[in-house]
Amino acid sequence: MKTGGRIFLVDDDELIVTMTARSLKKKGYETQVQTSAKDIFNKIVAWHPDLILLDIHLDENTNGLDILAEIKREKLATPVVMLTSDDSAESAIKAMKLGAVDYLTKPFNIDEVHIVVANILENSRLKDEVEYLRKTGLSCVETQIVGESPAMKSILQKVEMFAKAKTGSLLITGESGTGKEVLARYFHTIYHGEISNDAEYTPFIAINCTALPENLIESELFGHTRGAFTDAKTDKKGVFELADGGTLLLDEFGDMRLDMQSKFLRVLETRTVRRLGGKIDLHFNAAIIAATNTELKKAVEVGEFREDLFYRLNTFAVHLPPLRDRIEDIPYLAQHFLDFFAHQYFKKDLKGFSPEAAKALTQARWPGNIRELRNVIERCVVLQSGDLITMEHLPVELTGTTLVERRKNTQIILPENGLSLDELEKDLVHQAMVRANYNKTKAAKLLNITYDTLRYQVKKHDLDR
Ligand SMILES: Nc1ncnc2c1ncn2[C@@H]1O[C@H](COP(=O)(O)OP(=O)(O)OP(=O)(O)O)[C@@H](O)[C@H]1O
Ligand SMILES: [Mg+2]
């Protein structure tokens, strides 16, 4: 838990104030104290603390609750903990009703104060983060789509045309990590950009069709009315309604149950949904994107996917090829992620990749596609402190094959848990022999050793043909 934060402490008891403040300071908080009611409100505004500890009985004329009320009236977001000296529940209840986040009864235990303070500050941090994420909607990476390969360029063009034509639905297929969600957001931005002039405020609702338990998926998708089933205590909108005016992304769509597929097809064709237990069809207006990494055509053949739904969706479809089939994108993506993470981790000197590292990146197979590339680059950025990412920063899975090519000017980095020097020697001599087609003179040259030494090595490791 992160400590630190600014705490404003108001109490007329000098001793309590001094002792509490001292102990909070020791824990790493900044404190500001006050023992009179004078000018409190202005001081709060001026110092904007993260938390206020406020006594209820300040002096003859001032009640802490009045100050609390003023704080709330003026809509200051600072959380307030009331300090009471009587343990009658009455004033505590009053304080909570007025909007205090908590209260402490004097004489209080200092450990209790620490716990209460830490929890509240942690909570407000989380709240801020959520608010921030909600406001920005997309993370910086996801707003920008990188696609320089001919394959990607034609995909982007196609998606743009579909979006401008307001096709209403889009099917995106591709292996995991190829950027289906990124592409869905791209479609969303273009689709709604012109209508609202502000794509950020049109809803983009994403739902993972496999993450939901079977008994919940239906009510999650279509919503329900109160009393539709035992747990349905209130009315609830389904995702189609929530996405009204925006876009609905149904992720992992290929794994949807057959009976749900039929219902979905009807929704797609009528553009209406009926809530579970509902009596009327509700019209909605949203672009619907289905994304999947299963091959739908095959699923149709084995009877796991409805043929009519497949053809309906396949009218407007794009397939994202795996990264290994569009290696032209790799340098651009790598640089894009490097810039992004260099900024995030304050590595302002970090500019790019050594030629060897760049080559290794394009030669890797990337089974996890762009997501894997992104993770690898993030790790490199964290580990690097110079201006280039070199072979030594890349994970061994990527560099293993080119270890020998790096003979000149490069070091072999000793793995964390060590290695067998003998094995390494054997491996290198073997590689040299293979490459030299078992010509010992050539092999010796590759390893920069004499013919005799090589002969000795070959014998030692039993590497002759
Ligand atoms: N063209 C791109 N440009 C920039 N970043 C991309 C691109 N494609 C994917 N990414 C990044 O790669 C990661 C994975 O992308 P995304 O989540 O869209 O993949 P996905 O196909 O939906 O994967 P899954 O099938 O596992 O859900 C994300 O962090 C995303 O930002
Ligand atoms: Mg996805």
Short mmCIF file of C-alpha atoms and ligand atoms in Angstrom, two decimals:
data_model
loop_
_atom_site.label_atom_id
_atom_site.label_comp_id
_atom_site.label_asym_id
_atom_site.label_seq_id
_atom_site.Cartn_x
_atom_site.Cartn_y
_atom_site.Cartn_z
CA MET A 1 0.00 0.00 0.00
CA LYS A 2 1.37 3.40 -0.91
CA THR A 3 1.71 5.73 2.08
CA GLY A 4 1.98 9.47 1.99
CA GLY A 5 -0.66 12.10 1.62
CA ARG A 6 -1.61 15.41 3.14
CA ILE A 7 -3.61 15.34 6.33
CA PHE A 8 -5.26 18.33 7.96
CA LEU A 9 -5.79 17.85 11.67
CA VAL A 10 -8.22 20.07 13.57
CA ASP A 11 -8.76 19.65 17.32
CA ASP A 12 -8.77 22.05 20.25
CA ASP A 13 -6.82 19.62 22.40
CA GLU A 14 -3.20 20.66 21.92
CA LEU A 15 -1.81 17.37 23.21
CA ILE A 16 -3.88 15.19 20.92
CA VAL A 17 -3.01 17.31 17.92
CA THR A 18 0.73 17.25 18.59
CA MET A 19 0.92 13.56 19.32
CA THR A 20 -1.24 12.47 16.42
CA ALA A 21 0.55 14.73 13.98
CA ARG A 22 3.93 13.50 15.10
CA SER A 23 2.94 9.89 14.71
CA LEU A 24 1.40 10.49 11.26
CA LYS A 25 4.54 12.28 10.12
CA LYS A 26 6.59 9.30 11.19
CA LYS A 27 4.46 7.18 8.87
CA GLY A 28 5.33 9.43 5.97
CA TYR A 29 2.31 11.72 5.82
CA GLU A 30 2.43 15.47 5.54
CA THR A 31 0.43 17.16 8.23
CA GLN A 32 -1.00 20.56 8.94
CA VAL A 33 -2.60 21.25 12.32
CA GLN A 34 -4.96 23.74 13.82
CA THR A 35 -6.34 24.06 17.33
CA SER A 36 -8.97 26.72 16.76
CA ALA A 37 -11.98 27.03 14.54
CA LYS A 38 -10.69 30.21 13.00
CA ASP A 39 -10.65 30.38 9.24
CA ILE A 40 -10.70 26.59 8.85
CA PHE A 41 -12.61 26.53 5.65
CA ASN A 42 -10.26 28.89 3.83
CA LYS A 43 -7.29 26.93 5.04
CA ILE A 44 -8.73 23.74 3.66
CA VAL A 45 -9.32 25.39 0.33
CA ALA A 46 -5.82 26.81 0.29
CA TRP A 47 -3.97 23.66 1.37
CA HIS A 48 -6.27 21.13 -0.33
CA PRO A 49 -5.45 18.19 1.90
CA ASP A 50 -6.16 14.57 0.97
CA LEU A 51 -7.90 13.93 4.26
CA ILE A 52 -9.27 15.96 7.16
CA LEU A 53 -9.44 14.77 10.78
CA LEU A 54 -11.99 17.05 12.36
CA ASP A 55 -13.02 17.36 16.01
CA ILE A 56 -16.73 17.69 16.73
CA HIS A 57 -16.41 19.96 19.77
CA LEU A 58 -14.05 22.65 18.66
CA ASP A 59 -15.01 25.51 20.96
CA GLU A 60 -18.06 27.17 22.48
CA ASN A 61 -19.25 28.65 19.23
CA THR A 62 -18.17 26.10 16.67
CA ASN A 63 -19.34 22.62 16.09
CA GLY A 64 -17.25 20.45 13.79
CA LEU A 65 -20.44 19.19 12.21
CA ASP A 66 -21.18 22.68 10.90
CA ILE A 67 -17.79 22.76 9.24
CA LEU A 68 -18.43 19.31 7.79
CA ALA A 69 -21.74 20.55 6.44
CA GLU A 70 -20.03 23.52 4.86
CA ILE A 71 -17.40 21.28 3.25
CA LYS A 72 -20.15 19.17 1.73
CA ARG A 73 -22.21 22.19 0.72
CA GLU A 74 -19.24 23.62 -1.13
CA LYS A 75 -18.72 20.23 -2.77
CA LEU A 76 -15.14 19.78 -1.63
CA ALA A 77 -14.20 16.20 -2.36
CA THR A 78 -11.81 15.84 0.56
CA PRO A 79 -12.84 12.97 2.82
CA VAL A 80 -13.49 13.92 6.45
CA VAL A 81 -13.06 11.73 9.54
CA MET A 82 -14.83 13.11 12.63
CA LEU A 83 -13.22 12.91 16.05
CA THR A 84 -15.71 12.61 18.89
CA SER A 85 -15.09 12.52 22.60
CA ASP A 86 -18.40 11.09 23.69
CA ASP A 87 -19.14 7.62 22.54
CA SER A 88 -22.83 8.19 22.30
CA ALA A 89 -23.67 6.94 18.89
CA GLU A 90 -25.75 9.99 18.20
CA SER A 91 -23.13 12.46 17.02
CA ALA A 92 -21.33 9.75 15.09
CA ILE A 93 -24.52 8.91 13.22
CA LYS A 94 -25.10 12.57 12.56
CA ALA A 95 -21.57 12.90 11.19
CA MET A 96 -21.96 9.94 8.89
CA LYS A 97 -25.28 11.27 7.67
CA LEU A 98 -23.65 14.57 6.83
CA GLY A 99 -21.10 12.73 4.74
CA ALA A 100 -18.12 11.97 6.98
CA VAL A 101 -16.31 8.85 5.77
CA ASP A 102 -15.60 7.59 9.27
CA TYR A 103 -15.30 8.65 12.89
CA LEU A 104 -12.88 7.97 15.72
CA THR A 105 -13.78 8.10 19.40
CA LYS A 106 -11.34 9.75 21.79
CA PRO A 107 -9.17 8.71 23.46
CA PHE A 108 -8.17 6.83 20.35
CA ASN A 109 -5.54 4.24 19.79
CA ILE A 110 -2.91 5.60 17.41
CA ASP A 111 -2.73 2.34 15.46
CA GLU A 112 -6.41 2.64 14.80
CA VAL A 113 -5.84 6.11 13.40
CA HIS A 114 -3.16 4.78 11.09
CA ILE A 115 -5.39 2.05 9.75
CA VAL A 116 -8.35 4.32 9.16
CA VAL A 117 -6.20 6.94 7.45
CA ALA A 118 -4.38 4.43 5.24
CA ASN A 119 -7.62 2.80 4.12
CA ILE A 120 -9.30 6.03 3.24
CA LEU A 121 -6.36 7.35 1.27
CA GLU A 122 -6.01 4.08 -0.59
CA ASN A 123 -9.68 4.22 -1.46
CA SER A 124 -9.55 7.71 -2.84
CA ARG A 125 -6.56 6.79 -4.96
CA LEU A 126 -8.47 3.91 -6.48
CA LYS A 127 -11.45 6.13 -7.05
CA ASP A 128 -9.33 8.68 -8.86
CA GLU A 129 -7.83 5.99 -11.03
CA VAL A 130 -11.20 4.64 -12.04
CA GLU A 131 -12.44 8.12 -12.77
CA TYR A 132 -9.40 8.79 -14.88
CA LEU A 133 -9.76 5.59 -16.83
CA ARG A 134 -13.41 6.28 -17.35
CA LYS A 135 -12.70 9.77 -18.59
CA THR A 136 -9.97 8.76 -21.01
CA GLY A 137 -11.79 5.58 -22.02
CA LEU A 138 -8.98 4.22 -24.10
CA SER A 139 -5.40 3.88 -23.03
CA CYS A 140 -2.84 5.75 -25.09
CA VAL A 141 -1.71 2.63 -26.90
CA GLU A 142 -5.16 1.62 -27.94
CA THR A 143 -6.09 4.94 -29.48
CA GLN A 144 -3.31 4.60 -31.99
CA ILE A 145 -3.35 1.79 -34.45
CA VAL A 146 -0.11 0.89 -36.21
CA GLY A 147 -0.37 -0.80 -39.57
CA GLU A 148 2.23 -0.34 -42.28
CA SER A 149 2.16 -3.71 -43.99
CA PRO A 150 0.11 -4.03 -47.16
CA ALA A 151 -2.11 -6.55 -45.35
CA MET A 152 -2.83 -4.16 -42.50
CA LYS A 153 -3.34 -1.19 -44.78
CA SER A 154 -5.97 -2.99 -46.75
CA ILE A 155 -7.68 -4.14 -43.55
CA LEU A 156 -7.84 -0.60 -42.23
CA GLN A 157 -9.20 0.63 -45.51
CA LYS A 158 -11.89 -2.03 -45.53
CA VAL A 159 -12.92 -1.32 -41.96
CA GLU A 160 -13.08 2.36 -42.73
CA MET A 161 -15.35 1.74 -45.69
CA PHE A 162 -17.64 -0.52 -43.65
CA ALA A 163 -17.83 2.04 -40.87
CA LYS A 164 -18.61 4.90 -43.20
CA ALA A 165 -21.28 2.82 -44.91
CA LYS A 166 -22.80 2.16 -41.45
CA THR A 167 -22.92 -1.56 -42.04
CA GLY A 168 -24.41 -2.17 -38.61
CA SER A 169 -22.33 -5.24 -37.99
CA LEU A 170 -18.74 -6.34 -38.38
CA LEU A 171 -17.02 -9.66 -37.87
CA ILE A 172 -13.36 -9.63 -36.85
CA THR A 173 -11.42 -12.87 -36.79
CA GLY A 174 -7.79 -13.49 -35.89
CA GLU A 175 -5.52 -15.28 -33.45
CA SER A 176 -5.25 -14.08 -29.89
CA GLY A 177 -3.33 -10.84 -29.57
CA THR A 178 -3.61 -9.79 -33.21
CA GLY A 179 -5.48 -6.61 -32.35
CA LYS A 180 -9.17 -7.49 -32.72
CA GLU A 181 -10.23 -5.16 -29.94
CA VAL A 182 -8.03 -2.36 -31.22
CA LEU A 183 -9.62 -2.74 -34.63
CA ALA A 184 -13.09 -2.79 -33.09
CA ARG A 185 -12.39 0.54 -31.42
CA TYR A 186 -11.09 1.93 -34.68
CA PHE A 187 -14.34 0.94 -36.38
CA HIS A 188 -16.28 2.49 -33.51
CA THR A 189 -14.46 5.82 -33.79
CA ILE A 190 -15.10 6.14 -37.50
CA TYR A 191 -18.64 4.81 -37.32
CA HIS A 192 -19.78 7.31 -34.73
CA GLY A 193 -17.30 10.08 -35.37
CA GLU A 194 -19.48 11.92 -37.82
CA ILE A 195 -22.75 11.62 -35.96
CA SER A 196 -21.74 12.92 -32.59
CA ASN A 197 -18.54 14.79 -33.46
CA ASP A 198 -17.25 13.27 -30.28
CA ALA A 199 -16.72 9.56 -30.48
CA GLU A 200 -15.48 9.49 -26.91
CA TYR A 201 -18.93 10.01 -25.51
CA THR A 202 -20.69 7.35 -27.47
CA PRO A 203 -20.73 4.13 -25.50
CA PHE A 204 -18.34 1.35 -26.44
CA ILE A 205 -19.49 -1.71 -24.56
CA ALA A 206 -17.36 -4.84 -24.70
CA ILE A 207 -18.51 -8.14 -23.35
CA ASN A 208 -16.63 -11.40 -23.30
CA CYS A 209 -19.08 -14.12 -24.20
CA THR A 210 -17.11 -16.91 -22.54
CA ALA A 211 -16.29 -15.13 -19.29
CA LEU A 212 -19.90 -15.28 -18.15
CA PRO A 213 -21.45 -18.28 -16.43
CA GLU A 214 -24.11 -19.99 -18.55
CA ASN A 215 -27.01 -18.94 -16.38
CA LEU A 216 -26.01 -15.28 -16.48
CA ILE A 217 -25.17 -14.76 -20.11
CA GLU A 218 -28.75 -14.40 -21.24
CA SER A 219 -29.68 -11.74 -18.72
CA GLU A 220 -26.36 -10.02 -19.30
CA LEU A 221 -27.01 -9.85 -23.05
CA PHE A 222 -30.72 -9.16 -23.09
CA GLY A 223 -31.39 -7.74 -19.65
CA HIS A 224 -34.28 -8.76 -17.42
CA THR A 225 -37.34 -7.35 -15.75
CA ARG A 226 -37.92 -7.37 -12.05
CA GLY A 227 -39.05 -10.78 -10.90
CA ALA A 228 -38.08 -12.53 -14.13
CA PHE A 229 -36.23 -15.07 -11.97
CA THR A 230 -35.50 -15.49 -8.28
CA ASP A 231 -32.52 -13.17 -8.11
CA ALA A 232 -33.98 -10.51 -10.35
CA LYS A 233 -34.73 -7.93 -7.67
CA THR A 234 -34.69 -4.97 -10.04
CA ASP A 235 -34.94 -4.22 -13.73
CA LYS A 236 -31.71 -4.54 -15.60
CA LYS A 237 -30.59 -3.39 -19.02
CA GLY A 238 -28.75 -5.84 -21.23
CA VAL A 239 -25.66 -4.92 -23.20
CA PHE A 240 -27.59 -4.15 -26.39
CA GLU A 241 -29.51 -1.46 -24.56
CA LEU A 242 -26.39 -0.20 -22.82
CA ALA A 243 -24.65 0.14 -26.17
CA ASP A 244 -27.54 2.06 -27.68
CA GLY A 245 -26.17 4.93 -29.72
CA GLY A 246 -22.70 3.39 -29.71
CA THR A 247 -21.00 0.10 -30.31
CA LEU A 248 -21.29 -3.34 -28.81
CA LEU A 249 -18.31 -5.67 -29.03
CA LEU A 250 -19.08 -9.32 -28.44
CA ASP A 251 -15.71 -10.89 -27.80
CA GLU A 252 -14.95 -14.61 -28.07
CA PHE A 253 -18.13 -14.79 -30.03
CA GLY A 254 -17.32 -18.14 -31.62
CA ASP A 255 -17.82 -19.91 -28.32
CA MET A 256 -21.39 -18.81 -27.86
CA ARG A 257 -23.95 -21.54 -27.24
CA LEU A 258 -26.12 -22.59 -30.18
CA ASP A 259 -29.41 -21.51 -28.59
CA MET A 260 -27.90 -18.12 -27.85
CA GLN A 261 -26.76 -17.89 -31.44
CA SER A 262 -30.37 -18.20 -32.63
CA LYS A 263 -31.52 -15.48 -30.27
CA PHE A 264 -28.65 -13.32 -31.33
CA LEU A 265 -29.47 -13.74 -35.01
CA ARG A 266 -33.00 -12.54 -34.34
CA VAL A 267 -31.69 -9.51 -32.46
CA LEU A 268 -29.32 -8.73 -35.28
CA GLU A 269 -32.07 -8.88 -37.86
CA THR A 270 -34.81 -7.06 -36.01
CA ARG A 271 -32.58 -4.65 -34.11
CA THR A 272 -34.77 -5.18 -31.09
CA VAL A 273 -34.28 -7.00 -27.83
CA ARG A 274 -36.74 -8.31 -25.32
CA ARG A 275 -35.64 -8.49 -21.73
CA LEU A 276 -36.02 -11.77 -19.89
CA GLY A 277 -39.53 -11.68 -18.46
CA GLY A 278 -40.30 -8.63 -20.59
CA LYS A 279 -43.39 -8.09 -22.70
CA ILE A 280 -42.21 -5.56 -25.24
CA ASP A 281 -39.47 -5.46 -27.84
CA LEU A 282 -37.06 -2.64 -27.25
CA HIS A 283 -35.48 -1.01 -30.23
CA PHE A 284 -31.78 -0.24 -30.08
CA ASN A 285 -29.39 1.46 -32.39
CA ALA A 286 -25.84 0.22 -32.04
CA ALA A 287 -23.09 -1.09 -34.26
CA ILE A 288 -22.46 -4.71 -33.39
CA ILE A 289 -19.02 -6.23 -33.68
CA ALA A 290 -18.39 -9.91 -33.19
CA ALA A 291 -14.77 -10.91 -32.58
CA THR A 292 -13.42 -14.41 -32.38
CA ASN A 293 -10.25 -16.43 -32.66
CA THR A 294 -12.03 -19.60 -33.67
CA GLU A 295 -12.37 -20.40 -37.31
CA LEU A 296 -16.08 -19.98 -37.78
CA LYS A 297 -16.20 -21.79 -41.07
CA LYS A 298 -14.81 -24.90 -39.44
CA ALA A 299 -17.18 -24.47 -36.52
CA VAL A 300 -20.04 -24.39 -39.02
CA GLU A 301 -18.82 -27.61 -40.61
CA VAL A 302 -18.81 -29.47 -37.32
CA GLY A 303 -22.17 -28.04 -36.34
CA GLU A 304 -20.98 -25.77 -33.55
CA PHE A 305 -21.90 -22.56 -35.26
CA ARG A 306 -25.12 -21.71 -37.06
CA GLU A 307 -24.64 -21.47 -40.77
CA ASP A 308 -27.23 -18.72 -41.28
CA LEU A 309 -25.60 -16.60 -38.59
CA PHE A 310 -22.20 -17.18 -40.11
CA TYR A 311 -23.33 -15.95 -43.50
CA ARG A 312 -25.14 -13.01 -41.97
CA LEU A 313 -22.00 -11.93 -40.12
CA ASN A 314 -19.58 -12.82 -42.85
CA THR A 315 -21.05 -10.16 -45.14
CA PHE A 316 -18.87 -7.60 -43.45
CA ALA A 317 -15.83 -9.38 -42.14
CA VAL A 318 -12.12 -8.84 -41.77
CA HIS A 319 -9.41 -11.28 -40.80
CA LEU A 320 -6.33 -10.13 -38.91
CA PRO A 321 -3.36 -12.24 -39.99
CA PRO A 322 -0.91 -13.40 -37.32
CA LEU A 323 2.05 -11.12 -36.76
CA ARG A 324 4.49 -13.59 -38.32
CA ASP A 325 2.62 -13.15 -41.62
CA ARG A 326 3.02 -9.39 -41.64
CA ILE A 327 6.53 -8.85 -40.42
CA GLU A 328 6.70 -5.46 -42.16
CA ASP A 329 4.65 -4.17 -39.21
CA ILE A 330 7.11 -5.37 -36.59
CA PRO A 331 9.64 -2.50 -36.75
CA TYR A 332 6.86 0.08 -36.59
CA LEU A 333 5.02 -1.65 -33.79
CA ALA A 334 8.26 -2.16 -31.86
CA GLN A 335 9.19 1.51 -32.18
CA HIS A 336 5.65 2.53 -31.25
CA PHE A 337 5.73 0.47 -28.06
CA LEU A 338 9.27 1.60 -27.29
CA ASP A 339 8.24 5.26 -27.48
CA PHE A 340 5.14 4.61 -25.43
CA PHE A 341 6.91 2.77 -22.62
CA ALA A 342 10.00 4.99 -22.67
CA HIS A 343 7.62 7.82 -21.90
CA GLN A 344 5.76 5.85 -19.26
CA TYR A 345 8.94 4.73 -17.47
CA PHE A 346 10.79 8.04 -17.84
CA LYS A 347 13.54 6.64 -20.07
CA LYS A 348 13.91 9.72 -22.16
CA ASP A 349 17.28 8.70 -23.64
CA LEU A 350 15.95 5.47 -25.03
CA LYS A 351 15.61 5.96 -28.77
CA GLY A 352 15.55 2.65 -30.58
CA PHE A 353 16.99 -0.78 -31.25
CA SER A 354 20.42 -1.98 -32.27
CA PRO A 355 20.36 -3.46 -35.81
CA GLU A 356 20.83 -6.95 -34.37
CA ALA A 357 17.98 -6.56 -31.91
CA ALA A 358 15.70 -5.17 -34.62
CA LYS A 359 16.52 -8.18 -36.76
CA ALA A 360 15.85 -10.62 -33.95
CA LEU A 361 12.44 -9.02 -33.42
CA THR A 362 11.41 -9.55 -37.03
CA GLN A 363 12.69 -13.11 -37.03
CA ALA A 364 10.78 -14.28 -33.98
CA ARG A 365 7.59 -16.31 -34.40
CA TRP A 366 5.43 -14.35 -31.96
CA PRO A 367 2.83 -16.98 -31.05
CA GLY A 368 1.20 -14.36 -28.80
CA ASN A 369 1.24 -11.85 -31.67
CA ILE A 370 1.17 -8.11 -30.99
CA ARG A 371 0.33 -8.53 -27.33
CA GLU A 372 3.49 -10.60 -26.86
CA LEU A 373 5.59 -8.08 -28.76
CA ARG A 374 4.21 -5.32 -26.60
CA ASN A 375 5.05 -7.21 -23.40
CA VAL A 376 8.58 -7.97 -24.59
CA ILE A 377 9.24 -4.33 -25.42
CA GLU A 378 7.84 -3.17 -22.09
CA ARG A 379 10.24 -5.48 -20.29
CA CYS A 380 13.17 -4.31 -22.43
CA VAL A 381 12.39 -0.68 -21.67
CA VAL A 382 12.31 -1.36 -17.95
CA LEU A 383 15.65 -3.21 -18.06
CA GLN A 384 17.48 -0.74 -20.27
CA SER A 385 19.15 2.43 -19.07
CA GLY A 386 21.10 3.50 -22.17
CA ASP A 387 19.84 4.76 -25.49
CA LEU A 388 19.44 1.51 -27.44
CA ILE A 389 17.80 -1.82 -26.82
CA THR A 390 20.35 -4.46 -27.72
CA MET A 391 20.41 -8.24 -27.91
CA GLU A 392 21.26 -8.58 -24.25
CA HIS A 393 17.92 -7.06 -23.25
CA LEU A 394 15.84 -9.39 -25.37
CA PRO A 395 14.51 -12.58 -23.83
CA VAL A 396 16.47 -15.74 -24.69
CA GLU A 397 13.57 -17.25 -26.62
CA LEU A 398 14.14 -14.52 -29.18
CA THR A 399 17.91 -14.46 -29.24
CA GLY A 400 18.78 -18.11 -28.78
CA THR A 401 19.15 -18.81 -32.46
CA THR A 402 21.43 -15.92 -33.12
CA LEU A 403 23.75 -16.44 -30.19
CA VAL A 404 26.64 -17.53 -32.36
CA GLU A 405 26.16 -14.74 -34.87
CA ARG A 406 26.89 -12.38 -32.05
CA ARG A 407 30.40 -13.70 -31.58
CA LYS A 408 32.00 -10.40 -32.51
CA ASN A 409 31.66 -7.40 -30.20
CA THR A 410 28.91 -8.97 -28.17
CA GLN A 411 28.87 -10.71 -24.89
CA ILE A 412 26.96 -13.78 -24.00
CA ILE A 413 25.04 -12.92 -20.87
CA LEU A 414 25.27 -15.53 -18.16
CA PRO A 415 21.74 -16.64 -17.32
CA GLU A 416 20.51 -16.05 -13.77
CA ASN A 417 20.90 -19.68 -12.74
CA GLY A 418 24.16 -20.22 -14.56
CA LEU A 419 24.97 -22.58 -17.43
CA SER A 420 27.28 -25.47 -18.22
CA LEU A 421 30.40 -24.09 -19.84
CA ASP A 422 31.21 -27.50 -21.21
CA GLU A 423 27.81 -27.81 -22.88
CA LEU A 424 28.09 -24.32 -24.32
CA GLU A 425 31.54 -25.13 -25.69
CA LYS A 426 30.26 -28.34 -27.23
CA ASP A 427 27.29 -26.56 -28.75
CA LEU A 428 29.39 -23.81 -30.28
CA VAL A 429 31.99 -26.18 -31.69
CA HIS A 430 29.21 -28.33 -33.11
CA GLN A 431 27.56 -25.33 -34.75
CA ALA A 432 30.87 -24.24 -36.21
CA MET A 433 31.45 -27.71 -37.62
CA VAL A 434 28.02 -27.88 -39.17
CA ARG A 435 28.31 -24.46 -40.67
CA ALA A 436 31.78 -25.26 -42.06
CA ASN A 437 30.42 -28.48 -43.45
CA TYR A 438 32.88 -30.40 -41.26
CA ASN A 439 35.86 -28.65 -42.75
CA LYS A 440 38.06 -28.22 -39.66
CA THR A 441 40.12 -25.35 -41.05
CA LYS A 442 36.97 -23.31 -41.71
CA ALA A 443 35.42 -24.28 -38.38
CA ALA A 444 38.56 -23.20 -36.54
CA LYS A 445 38.39 -19.86 -38.30
CA LEU A 446 34.76 -19.39 -37.26
CA LEU A 447 35.77 -19.87 -33.65
CA ASN A 448 39.00 -17.89 -33.94
CA ILE A 449 41.11 -20.80 -32.66
CA THR A 450 43.99 -22.80 -34.15
CA TYR A 451 43.47 -25.92 -36.19
CA ASP A 452 45.01 -28.00 -33.40
CA THR A 453 42.78 -26.56 -30.73
CA LEU A 454 39.76 -27.27 -32.86
CA ARG A 455 40.86 -30.81 -33.47
CA TYR A 456 41.26 -31.26 -29.75
CA GLN A 457 37.79 -29.80 -29.10
CA VAL A 458 36.17 -32.02 -31.71
CA LYS A 459 37.74 -35.07 -30.18
CA LYS A 460 36.89 -34.03 -26.65
CA HIS A 461 33.22 -33.59 -27.48
CA ASP A 462 33.07 -36.39 -29.98
CA LEU A 463 31.83 -34.17 -32.78
CA ASP A 464 33.30 -35.73 -35.85
CA ARG A 465 30.83 -36.95 -38.37
N1 LIG B 1 -2.27 -2.40 -34.85
C1 LIG B 1 -1.91 -2.19 -33.57
N2 LIG B 1 -1.27 -1.06 -33.24
C2 LIG B 1 -0.90 -0.85 -31.97
N3 LIG B 1 -1.14 -1.67 -30.96
C3 LIG B 1 -1.77 -2.80 -31.23
C4 LIG B 1 -2.20 -3.13 -32.54
N4 LIG B 1 -2.81 -4.34 -32.51
C5 LIG B 1 -2.76 -4.75 -31.24
N5 LIG B 1 -2.15 -3.87 -30.45
C6 LIG B 1 -1.88 -4.03 -29.02
O1 LIG B 1 -1.73 -5.41 -28.76
C7 LIG B 1 -2.46 -5.83 -27.61
C8 LIG B 1 -3.47 -6.89 -27.97
O2 LIG B 1 -4.48 -6.35 -28.80
P1 LIG B 1 -6.02 -6.78 -28.68
O3 LIG B 1 -6.43 -6.85 -27.25
O4 LIG B 1 -6.80 -5.90 -29.57
O5 LIG B 1 -5.93 -8.26 -29.27
P2 LIG B 1 -7.09 -9.34 -29.47
O6 LIG B 1 -7.00 -9.82 -30.86
O7 LIG B 1 -8.39 -8.76 -29.03
O8 LIG B 1 -6.61 -10.49 -28.49
P3 LIG B 1 -7.53 -11.63 -27.76
O9 LIG B 1 -8.01 -12.55 -28.83
O10 LIG B 1 -6.54 -12.30 -26.86
O11 LIG B 1 -8.62 -10.93 -27.05
C9 LIG B 1 -3.06 -4.58 -27.03
O12 LIG B 1 -2.23 -4.11 -26.01
C10 LIG B 1 -3.06 -3.60 -28.18
O13 LIG B 1 -2.91 -2.31 -27.71
MG MG B 2 -9.62 -9.26 -27.40
#
